[in-house]
Amino acid sequence: MTKLAIVELKLLTREPGAMFSLLIPLFILVVFGSSLEPGDTVLLPMALAIAVGLVGLYLLPTTLATYRERGILRRLSATPVRPANMLVVQLLLQLVLAVVACGLLMTVAGTMLGAHLPSRGLLVAVAFLLGTAAMFAIGLLIAALAPNGRTANGWGVLLYFPMAFLAGLMQPKDQMPVILATVGEYTPLGAFRQSLQDVWAGGAPDPLLLMVLAAYALVISIAAARFFRWE
């Protein structure tokens, strides 16, 4: 398992999508953050949600679907390294990548942009873990249904942009029609962004939104497990 994790980590560091997931949110933060007030509580939560969304909806499903397409998972089933171990390692590495991306964003925001950082670390962790679980569950479902890596990539992109728009990541929520803003708040990405923003504003996440994220993570994970194929 350890050797597998080391190999997969090396492959992940060479994956252009991993660098993409790190740099795009950082670029958005730096470009738009330089013109905002230091006490802004909107941009950084948005950047964090973007980073996790890219990892969960783009990188994770593309990697797993490509491995199945190339027969890697099938060949692993004939070795002591079971396919399930590959799945666990990939989930952990993608989680580490999401944590690194968000840590980089918070470091840059706090040191270079003077952005507000919340003091309630536990609430940040709860919102982050539930939001990440929901995003990863969707990524696993895409990987389960997509016949190959290219299709998984396309489906991830097709899902990401509508979800990002409804979540208020592409246009401020207060500039959206009320019905779209309301619907968007209960999408996985919207509930994630809003929960983070509530913590950044000094409050606590809406328990309903946290339950929405937990429900998405549970239900979609069950569906992904039902349809997932090793070959």
PDB file of C-alpha atoms in Angstrom:
ATOM      1  CA  MET A   1       0.000   0.000   0.000  1.00  0.00           C
ATOM      2  CA  THR A   2       2.844   2.403   0.899  1.00  0.00           C
ATOM      3  CA  LYS A   3       4.738   1.646  -2.315  1.00  0.00           C
ATOM      4  CA  LEU A   4       1.539   2.168  -4.300  1.00  0.00           C
ATOM      5  CA  ALA A   5       0.978   5.526  -2.593  1.00  0.00           C
ATOM      6  CA  ILE A   6       4.537   6.640  -3.435  1.00  0.00           C
ATOM      7  CA  VAL A   7       4.153   5.658  -7.072  1.00  0.00           C
ATOM      8  CA  GLU A   8       0.775   7.355  -7.370  1.00  0.00           C
ATOM      9  CA  LEU A   9       2.119  10.482  -5.681  1.00  0.00           C
ATOM     10  CA  LYS A  10       4.908  10.715  -8.260  1.00  0.00           C
ATOM     11  CA  LEU A  11       2.381  10.306 -11.059  1.00  0.00           C
ATOM     12  CA  LEU A  12       0.119  12.940  -9.528  1.00  0.00           C
ATOM     13  CA  THR A  13       2.930  15.503  -9.341  1.00  0.00           C
ATOM     14  CA  ARG A  14       3.510  15.010 -13.082  1.00  0.00           C
ATOM     15  CA  GLU A  15      -0.176  15.364 -13.924  1.00  0.00           C
ATOM     16  CA  PRO A  16      -0.920  18.744 -15.606  1.00  0.00           C
ATOM     17  CA  GLY A  17      -4.409  18.695 -14.091  1.00  0.00           C
ATOM     18  CA  ALA A  18      -2.912  18.803 -10.593  1.00  0.00           C
ATOM     19  CA  MET A  19      -1.006  21.992 -11.399  1.00  0.00           C
ATOM     20  CA  PHE A  20      -4.133  23.377 -13.053  1.00  0.00           C
ATOM     21  CA  SER A  21      -6.115  22.752  -9.860  1.00  0.00           C
ATOM     22  CA  LEU A  22      -3.493  24.630  -7.852  1.00  0.00           C
ATOM     23  CA  LEU A  23      -2.861  27.594 -10.117  1.00  0.00           C
ATOM     24  CA  ILE A  24      -6.313  28.548 -11.444  1.00  0.00           C
ATOM     25  CA  PRO A  25      -7.852  29.313  -7.998  1.00  0.00           C
ATOM     26  CA  LEU A  26      -4.629  31.074  -6.979  1.00  0.00           C
ATOM     27  CA  PHE A  27      -4.713  33.207 -10.124  1.00  0.00           C
ATOM     28  CA  ILE A  28      -8.338  34.185  -9.449  1.00  0.00           C
ATOM     29  CA  LEU A  29      -7.528  35.034  -5.835  1.00  0.00           C
ATOM     30  CA  VAL A  30      -4.517  37.214  -6.669  1.00  0.00           C
ATOM     31  CA  VAL A  31      -6.119  39.050  -9.602  1.00  0.00           C
ATOM     32  CA  PHE A  32      -9.364  39.896  -7.844  1.00  0.00           C
ATOM     33  CA  GLY A  33      -8.021  40.000  -4.291  1.00  0.00           C
ATOM     34  CA  SER A  34      -5.677  42.894  -4.970  1.00  0.00           C
ATOM     35  CA  SER A  35      -8.645  45.240  -5.415  1.00  0.00           C
ATOM     36  CA  LEU A  36     -10.715  44.116  -2.425  1.00  0.00           C
ATOM     37  CA  GLU A  37     -10.872  45.367   1.137  1.00  0.00           C
ATOM     38  CA  PRO A  38      -8.797  43.391   3.676  1.00  0.00           C
ATOM     39  CA  GLY A  39     -11.972  42.416   5.550  1.00  0.00           C
ATOM     40  CA  ASP A  40     -13.615  40.815   2.513  1.00  0.00           C
ATOM     41  CA  THR A  41     -15.295  37.511   3.425  1.00  0.00           C
ATOM     42  CA  VAL A  42     -16.447  36.441  -0.043  1.00  0.00           C
ATOM     43  CA  LEU A  43     -13.495  35.957  -2.392  1.00  0.00           C
ATOM     44  CA  LEU A  44     -11.397  33.494  -0.393  1.00  0.00           C
ATOM     45  CA  PRO A  45     -14.294  31.073   0.307  1.00  0.00           C
ATOM     46  CA  MET A  46     -15.110  31.250  -3.405  1.00  0.00           C
ATOM     47  CA  ALA A  47     -11.504  30.421  -4.321  1.00  0.00           C
ATOM     48  CA  LEU A  48     -11.476  27.496  -1.879  1.00  0.00           C
ATOM     49  CA  ALA A  49     -14.692  26.099  -3.355  1.00  0.00           C
ATOM     50  CA  ILE A  50     -13.269  26.476  -6.868  1.00  0.00           C
ATOM     51  CA  ALA A  51     -10.118  24.568  -5.890  1.00  0.00           C
ATOM     52  CA  VAL A  52     -11.977  21.656  -4.320  1.00  0.00           C
ATOM     53  CA  GLY A  53     -14.461  21.585  -7.191  1.00  0.00           C
ATOM     54  CA  LEU A  54     -11.654  21.286  -9.755  1.00  0.00           C
ATOM     55  CA  VAL A  55     -10.049  18.394  -7.902  1.00  0.00           C
ATOM     56  CA  GLY A  56     -13.308  16.549  -7.279  1.00  0.00           C
ATOM     57  CA  LEU A  57     -15.070  17.077 -10.599  1.00  0.00           C
ATOM     58  CA  TYR A  58     -12.107  17.140 -12.976  1.00  0.00           C
ATOM     59  CA  LEU A  59      -8.960  15.445 -11.710  1.00  0.00           C
ATOM     60  CA  LEU A  60     -10.389  12.576  -9.628  1.00  0.00           C
ATOM     61  CA  PRO A  61     -12.854  11.134 -12.176  1.00  0.00           C
ATOM     62  CA  THR A  62     -10.472  11.586 -15.107  1.00  0.00           C
ATOM     63  CA  THR A  63      -7.703   9.696 -13.311  1.00  0.00           C
ATOM     64  CA  LEU A  64      -9.881   6.758 -12.228  1.00  0.00           C
ATOM     65  CA  ALA A  65     -11.677   6.428 -15.565  1.00  0.00           C
ATOM     66  CA  THR A  66      -8.332   6.507 -17.404  1.00  0.00           C
ATOM     67  CA  TYR A  67      -6.937   3.761 -15.159  1.00  0.00           C
ATOM     68  CA  ARG A  68      -9.947   1.567 -15.886  1.00  0.00           C
ATOM     69  CA  GLU A  69      -9.767   2.349 -19.616  1.00  0.00           C
ATOM     70  CA  ARG A  70      -6.102   1.286 -19.744  1.00  0.00           C
ATOM     71  CA  GLY A  71      -6.797  -1.934 -17.851  1.00  0.00           C
ATOM     72  CA  ILE A  72      -4.709  -0.915 -14.852  1.00  0.00           C
ATOM     73  CA  LEU A  73      -7.434  -1.784 -12.347  1.00  0.00           C
ATOM     74  CA  ARG A  74      -8.064  -5.135 -14.035  1.00  0.00           C
ATOM     75  CA  ARG A  75      -4.377  -6.045 -13.922  1.00  0.00           C
ATOM     76  CA  LEU A  76      -4.139  -5.052 -10.273  1.00  0.00           C
ATOM     77  CA  SER A  77      -6.848  -7.578  -9.441  1.00  0.00           C
ATOM     78  CA  ALA A  78      -4.358 -10.346 -10.291  1.00  0.00           C
ATOM     79  CA  THR A  79      -1.713  -8.995  -7.904  1.00  0.00           C
ATOM     80  CA  PRO A  80      -1.491  -8.660  -4.102  1.00  0.00           C
ATOM     81  CA  VAL A  81      -2.306  -4.964  -4.620  1.00  0.00           C
ATOM     82  CA  ARG A  82      -6.080  -5.101  -4.902  1.00  0.00           C
ATOM     83  CA  PRO A  83      -7.997  -2.555  -7.036  1.00  0.00           C
ATOM     84  CA  ALA A  84      -9.714  -1.278  -3.894  1.00  0.00           C
ATOM     85  CA  ASN A  85      -6.303  -0.208  -2.564  1.00  0.00           C
ATOM     86  CA  MET A  86      -5.807   1.920  -5.667  1.00  0.00           C
ATOM     87  CA  LEU A  87      -9.154   3.592  -5.053  1.00  0.00           C
ATOM     88  CA  VAL A  88      -8.298   4.352  -1.419  1.00  0.00           C
ATOM     89  CA  VAL A  89      -4.859   5.725  -2.353  1.00  0.00           C
ATOM     90  CA  GLN A  90      -6.333   7.923  -5.072  1.00  0.00           C
ATOM     91  CA  LEU A  91      -8.964   9.354  -2.735  1.00  0.00           C
ATOM     92  CA  LEU A  92      -6.355  10.136  -0.095  1.00  0.00           C
ATOM     93  CA  LEU A  93      -3.959  11.730  -2.570  1.00  0.00           C
ATOM     94  CA  GLN A  94      -6.709  13.827  -4.126  1.00  0.00           C
ATOM     95  CA  LEU A  95      -7.745  14.930  -0.622  1.00  0.00           C
ATOM     96  CA  VAL A  96      -4.139  15.914   0.114  1.00  0.00           C
ATOM     97  CA  LEU A  97      -4.046  17.872  -3.140  1.00  0.00           C
ATOM     98  CA  ALA A  98      -7.261  19.704  -2.188  1.00  0.00           C
ATOM     99  CA  VAL A  99      -5.843  20.501   1.262  1.00  0.00           C
ATOM    100  CA  VAL A 100      -2.573  21.753  -0.257  1.00  0.00           C
ATOM    101  CA  ALA A 101      -4.452  23.916  -2.764  1.00  0.00           C
ATOM    102  CA  CYS A 102      -6.602  25.443  -0.031  1.00  0.00           C
ATOM    103  CA  GLY A 103      -3.625  25.882   2.289  1.00  0.00           C
ATOM    104  CA  LEU A 104      -1.770  27.722  -0.459  1.00  0.00           C
ATOM    105  CA  LEU A 105      -4.761  29.981  -1.061  1.00  0.00           C
ATOM    106  CA  MET A 106      -5.130  30.820   2.617  1.00  0.00           C
ATOM    107  CA  THR A 107      -1.400  31.457   3.015  1.00  0.00           C
ATOM    108  CA  VAL A 108      -1.259  33.823   0.064  1.00  0.00           C
ATOM    109  CA  ALA A 109      -4.497  35.543   1.087  1.00  0.00           C
ATOM    110  CA  GLY A 110      -3.350  36.034   4.666  1.00  0.00           C
ATOM    111  CA  THR A 111       0.230  37.120   4.007  1.00  0.00           C
ATOM    112  CA  MET A 112       0.152  38.955   0.673  1.00  0.00           C
ATOM    113  CA  LEU A 113      -3.421  40.249   0.448  1.00  0.00           C
ATOM    114  CA  GLY A 114      -4.163  40.854   4.114  1.00  0.00           C
ATOM    115  CA  ALA A 115      -7.377  38.867   3.799  1.00  0.00           C
ATOM    116  CA  HIS A 116      -9.546  38.009   6.758  1.00  0.00           C
ATOM    117  CA  LEU A 117      -8.964  34.472   8.086  1.00  0.00           C
ATOM    118  CA  PRO A 118     -11.478  32.860  10.437  1.00  0.00           C
ATOM    119  CA  SER A 119     -10.484  31.925  13.964  1.00  0.00           C
ATOM    120  CA  ARG A 120     -13.003  29.072  14.306  1.00  0.00           C
ATOM    121  CA  GLY A 121     -10.878  26.333  12.819  1.00  0.00           C
ATOM    122  CA  LEU A 122     -13.230  23.492  13.754  1.00  0.00           C
ATOM    123  CA  LEU A 123     -16.106  25.013  11.809  1.00  0.00           C
ATOM    124  CA  VAL A 124     -13.838  25.549   8.814  1.00  0.00           C
ATOM    125  CA  ALA A 125     -12.768  21.891   8.995  1.00  0.00           C
ATOM    126  CA  VAL A 126     -16.371  20.640   9.205  1.00  0.00           C
ATOM    127  CA  ALA A 127     -17.504  22.717   6.229  1.00  0.00           C
ATOM    128  CA  PHE A 128     -14.388  21.780   4.249  1.00  0.00           C
ATOM    129  CA  LEU A 129     -14.662  18.034   4.877  1.00  0.00           C
ATOM    130  CA  LEU A 130     -18.383  17.845   4.094  1.00  0.00           C
ATOM    131  CA  GLY A 131     -17.996  19.973   0.981  1.00  0.00           C
ATOM    132  CA  THR A 132     -15.018  17.936  -0.199  1.00  0.00           C
ATOM    133  CA  ALA A 133     -16.881  14.688   0.460  1.00  0.00           C
ATOM    134  CA  ALA A 134     -19.788  15.904  -1.685  1.00  0.00           C
ATOM    135  CA  MET A 135     -17.474  16.972  -4.535  1.00  0.00           C
ATOM    136  CA  PHE A 136     -15.518  13.718  -4.417  1.00  0.00           C
ATOM    137  CA  ALA A 137     -18.730  11.680  -4.393  1.00  0.00           C
ATOM    138  CA  ILE A 138     -19.790  13.348  -7.640  1.00  0.00           C
ATOM    139  CA  GLY A 139     -16.345  12.697  -9.081  1.00  0.00           C
ATOM    140  CA  LEU A 140     -16.590   9.014  -8.168  1.00  0.00           C
ATOM    141  CA  LEU A 141     -20.002   8.767  -9.824  1.00  0.00           C
ATOM    142  CA  ILE A 142     -18.598  10.335 -13.000  1.00  0.00           C
ATOM    143  CA  ALA A 143     -15.708   7.842 -12.912  1.00  0.00           C
ATOM    144  CA  ALA A 144     -18.169   4.993 -12.404  1.00  0.00           C
ATOM    145  CA  LEU A 145     -20.324   5.914 -15.393  1.00  0.00           C
ATOM    146  CA  ALA A 146     -17.809   7.309 -17.898  1.00  0.00           C
ATOM    147  CA  PRO A 147     -16.485   4.736 -20.387  1.00  0.00           C
ATOM    148  CA  ASN A 148     -13.050   6.366 -20.608  1.00  0.00           C
ATOM    149  CA  GLY A 149     -10.887   9.187 -19.268  1.00  0.00           C
ATOM    150  CA  ARG A 150     -11.731  11.641 -22.014  1.00  0.00           C
ATOM    151  CA  THR A 151     -15.458  11.230 -21.408  1.00  0.00           C
ATOM    152  CA  ALA A 152     -14.972  11.615 -17.654  1.00  0.00           C
ATOM    153  CA  ASN A 153     -13.064  14.824 -18.318  1.00  0.00           C
ATOM    154  CA  GLY A 154     -15.854  16.157 -20.520  1.00  0.00           C
ATOM    155  CA  TRP A 155     -18.609  15.226 -18.093  1.00  0.00           C
ATOM    156  CA  GLY A 156     -16.701  16.827 -15.232  1.00  0.00           C
ATOM    157  CA  VAL A 157     -16.349  20.093 -17.156  1.00  0.00           C
ATOM    158  CA  LEU A 158     -20.017  20.025 -18.212  1.00  0.00           C
ATOM    159  CA  LEU A 159     -21.072  19.596 -14.585  1.00  0.00           C
ATOM    160  CA  TYR A 160     -18.567  22.037 -13.113  1.00  0.00           C
ATOM    161  CA  PHE A 161     -19.482  25.190 -15.003  1.00  0.00           C
ATOM    162  CA  PRO A 162     -23.281  25.102 -14.442  1.00  0.00           C
ATOM    163  CA  MET A 163     -22.693  24.234 -10.795  1.00  0.00           C
ATOM    164  CA  ALA A 164     -20.140  27.034 -10.449  1.00  0.00           C
ATOM    165  CA  PHE A 165     -22.570  29.527 -11.985  1.00  0.00           C
ATOM    166  CA  LEU A 166     -25.455  28.494  -9.730  1.00  0.00           C
ATOM    167  CA  ALA A 167     -23.139  28.520  -6.712  1.00  0.00           C
ATOM    168  CA  GLY A 168     -22.232  32.154  -7.335  1.00  0.00           C
ATOM    169  CA  LEU A 169     -18.622  31.414  -8.255  1.00  0.00           C
ATOM    170  CA  MET A 170     -18.842  33.022 -11.686  1.00  0.00           C
ATOM    171  CA  GLN A 171     -21.210  35.857 -10.835  1.00  0.00           C
ATOM    172  CA  PRO A 172     -21.937  37.431  -7.428  1.00  0.00           C
ATOM    173  CA  LYS A 173     -24.955  35.839  -5.825  1.00  0.00           C
ATOM    174  CA  ASP A 174     -26.647  39.196  -5.207  1.00  0.00           C
ATOM    175  CA  GLN A 175     -26.564  39.907  -8.966  1.00  0.00           C
ATOM    176  CA  MET A 176     -28.361  36.675  -9.862  1.00  0.00           C
ATOM    177  CA  PRO A 177     -32.141  36.204 -10.177  1.00  0.00           C
ATOM    178  CA  VAL A 178     -33.573  35.243  -6.808  1.00  0.00           C
ATOM    179  CA  ILE A 179     -34.802  31.851  -7.989  1.00  0.00           C
ATOM    180  CA  LEU A 180     -31.370  30.914  -9.395  1.00  0.00           C
ATOM    181  CA  ALA A 181     -29.596  32.122  -6.271  1.00  0.00           C
ATOM    182  CA  THR A 182     -31.955  30.069  -4.093  1.00  0.00           C
ATOM    183  CA  VAL A 183     -31.587  26.930  -6.183  1.00  0.00           C
ATOM    184  CA  GLY A 184     -27.832  27.397  -6.384  1.00  0.00           C
ATOM    185  CA  GLU A 185     -27.470  27.552  -2.617  1.00  0.00           C
ATOM    186  CA  TYR A 186     -28.697  23.962  -2.352  1.00  0.00           C
ATOM    187  CA  THR A 187     -26.411  22.534  -5.017  1.00  0.00           C
ATOM    188  CA  PRO A 188     -23.311  20.750  -3.666  1.00  0.00           C
ATOM    189  CA  LEU A 189     -20.948  23.527  -4.722  1.00  0.00           C
ATOM    190  CA  GLY A 190     -23.358  26.261  -3.628  1.00  0.00           C
ATOM    191  CA  ALA A 191     -23.903  24.784  -0.180  1.00  0.00           C
ATOM    192  CA  PHE A 192     -20.146  24.362   0.177  1.00  0.00           C
ATOM    193  CA  ARG A 193     -19.378  27.962  -0.798  1.00  0.00           C
ATOM    194  CA  GLN A 194     -22.097  29.387   1.425  1.00  0.00           C
ATOM    195  CA  SER A 195     -21.001  27.311   4.436  1.00  0.00           C
ATOM    196  CA  LEU A 196     -17.429  28.547   4.077  1.00  0.00           C
ATOM    197  CA  GLN A 197     -18.600  32.129   3.599  1.00  0.00           C
ATOM    198  CA  ASP A 198     -20.726  31.947   6.771  1.00  0.00           C
ATOM    199  CA  VAL A 199     -17.645  30.932   8.777  1.00  0.00           C
ATOM    200  CA  TRP A 200     -15.511  33.648   7.168  1.00  0.00           C
ATOM    201  CA  ALA A 201     -18.181  36.202   8.114  1.00  0.00           C
ATOM    202  CA  GLY A 202     -17.770  35.227  11.777  1.00  0.00           C
ATOM    203  CA  GLY A 203     -20.830  33.041  12.101  1.00  0.00           C
ATOM    204  CA  ALA A 204     -21.536  29.339  11.887  1.00  0.00           C
ATOM    205  CA  PRO A 205     -22.594  27.364   8.822  1.00  0.00           C
ATOM    206  CA  ASP A 206     -26.303  26.837   8.366  1.00  0.00           C
ATOM    207  CA  PRO A 207     -27.005  23.332   9.787  1.00  0.00           C
ATOM    208  CA  LEU A 208     -29.410  22.732   6.908  1.00  0.00           C
ATOM    209  CA  LEU A 209     -26.657  23.343   4.350  1.00  0.00           C
ATOM    210  CA  LEU A 210     -24.305  21.023   6.224  1.00  0.00           C
ATOM    211  CA  MET A 211     -26.996  18.341   6.173  1.00  0.00           C
ATOM    212  CA  VAL A 212     -27.461  18.965   2.451  1.00  0.00           C
ATOM    213  CA  LEU A 213     -23.734  18.396   1.888  1.00  0.00           C
ATOM    214  CA  ALA A 214     -23.767  15.242   4.007  1.00  0.00           C
ATOM    215  CA  ALA A 215     -26.794  13.937   2.102  1.00  0.00           C
ATOM    216  CA  TYR A 216     -25.150  14.585  -1.256  1.00  0.00           C
ATOM    217  CA  ALA A 217     -21.975  12.822  -0.101  1.00  0.00           C
ATOM    218  CA  LEU A 218     -23.843   9.778   1.217  1.00  0.00           C
ATOM    219  CA  VAL A 219     -26.412   9.280  -1.538  1.00  0.00           C
ATOM    220  CA  ILE A 220     -24.054   9.931  -4.456  1.00  0.00           C
ATOM    221  CA  SER A 221     -21.319   7.750  -2.919  1.00  0.00           C
ATOM    222  CA  ILE A 222     -23.796   4.865  -2.673  1.00  0.00           C
ATOM    223  CA  ALA A 223     -24.742   5.384  -6.325  1.00  0.00           C
ATOM    224  CA  ALA A 224     -21.063   5.511  -7.328  1.00  0.00           C
ATOM    225  CA  ALA A 225     -20.352   2.255  -5.474  1.00  0.00           C
ATOM    226  CA  ARG A 226     -23.370   0.647  -7.157  1.00  0.00           C
ATOM    227  CA  PHE A 227     -22.231   1.504 -10.686  1.00  0.00           C
ATOM    228  CA  PHE A 228     -18.444   1.436 -10.317  1.00  0.00           C
ATOM    229  CA  ARG A 229     -16.646  -1.081 -12.539  1.00  0.00           C
ATOM    230  CA  TRP A 230     -13.063  -2.228 -12.168  1.00  0.00           C
ATOM    231  CA  GLU A 231     -12.774  -3.064 -15.879  1.00  0.00           C
TER     232      GLU A 231
END
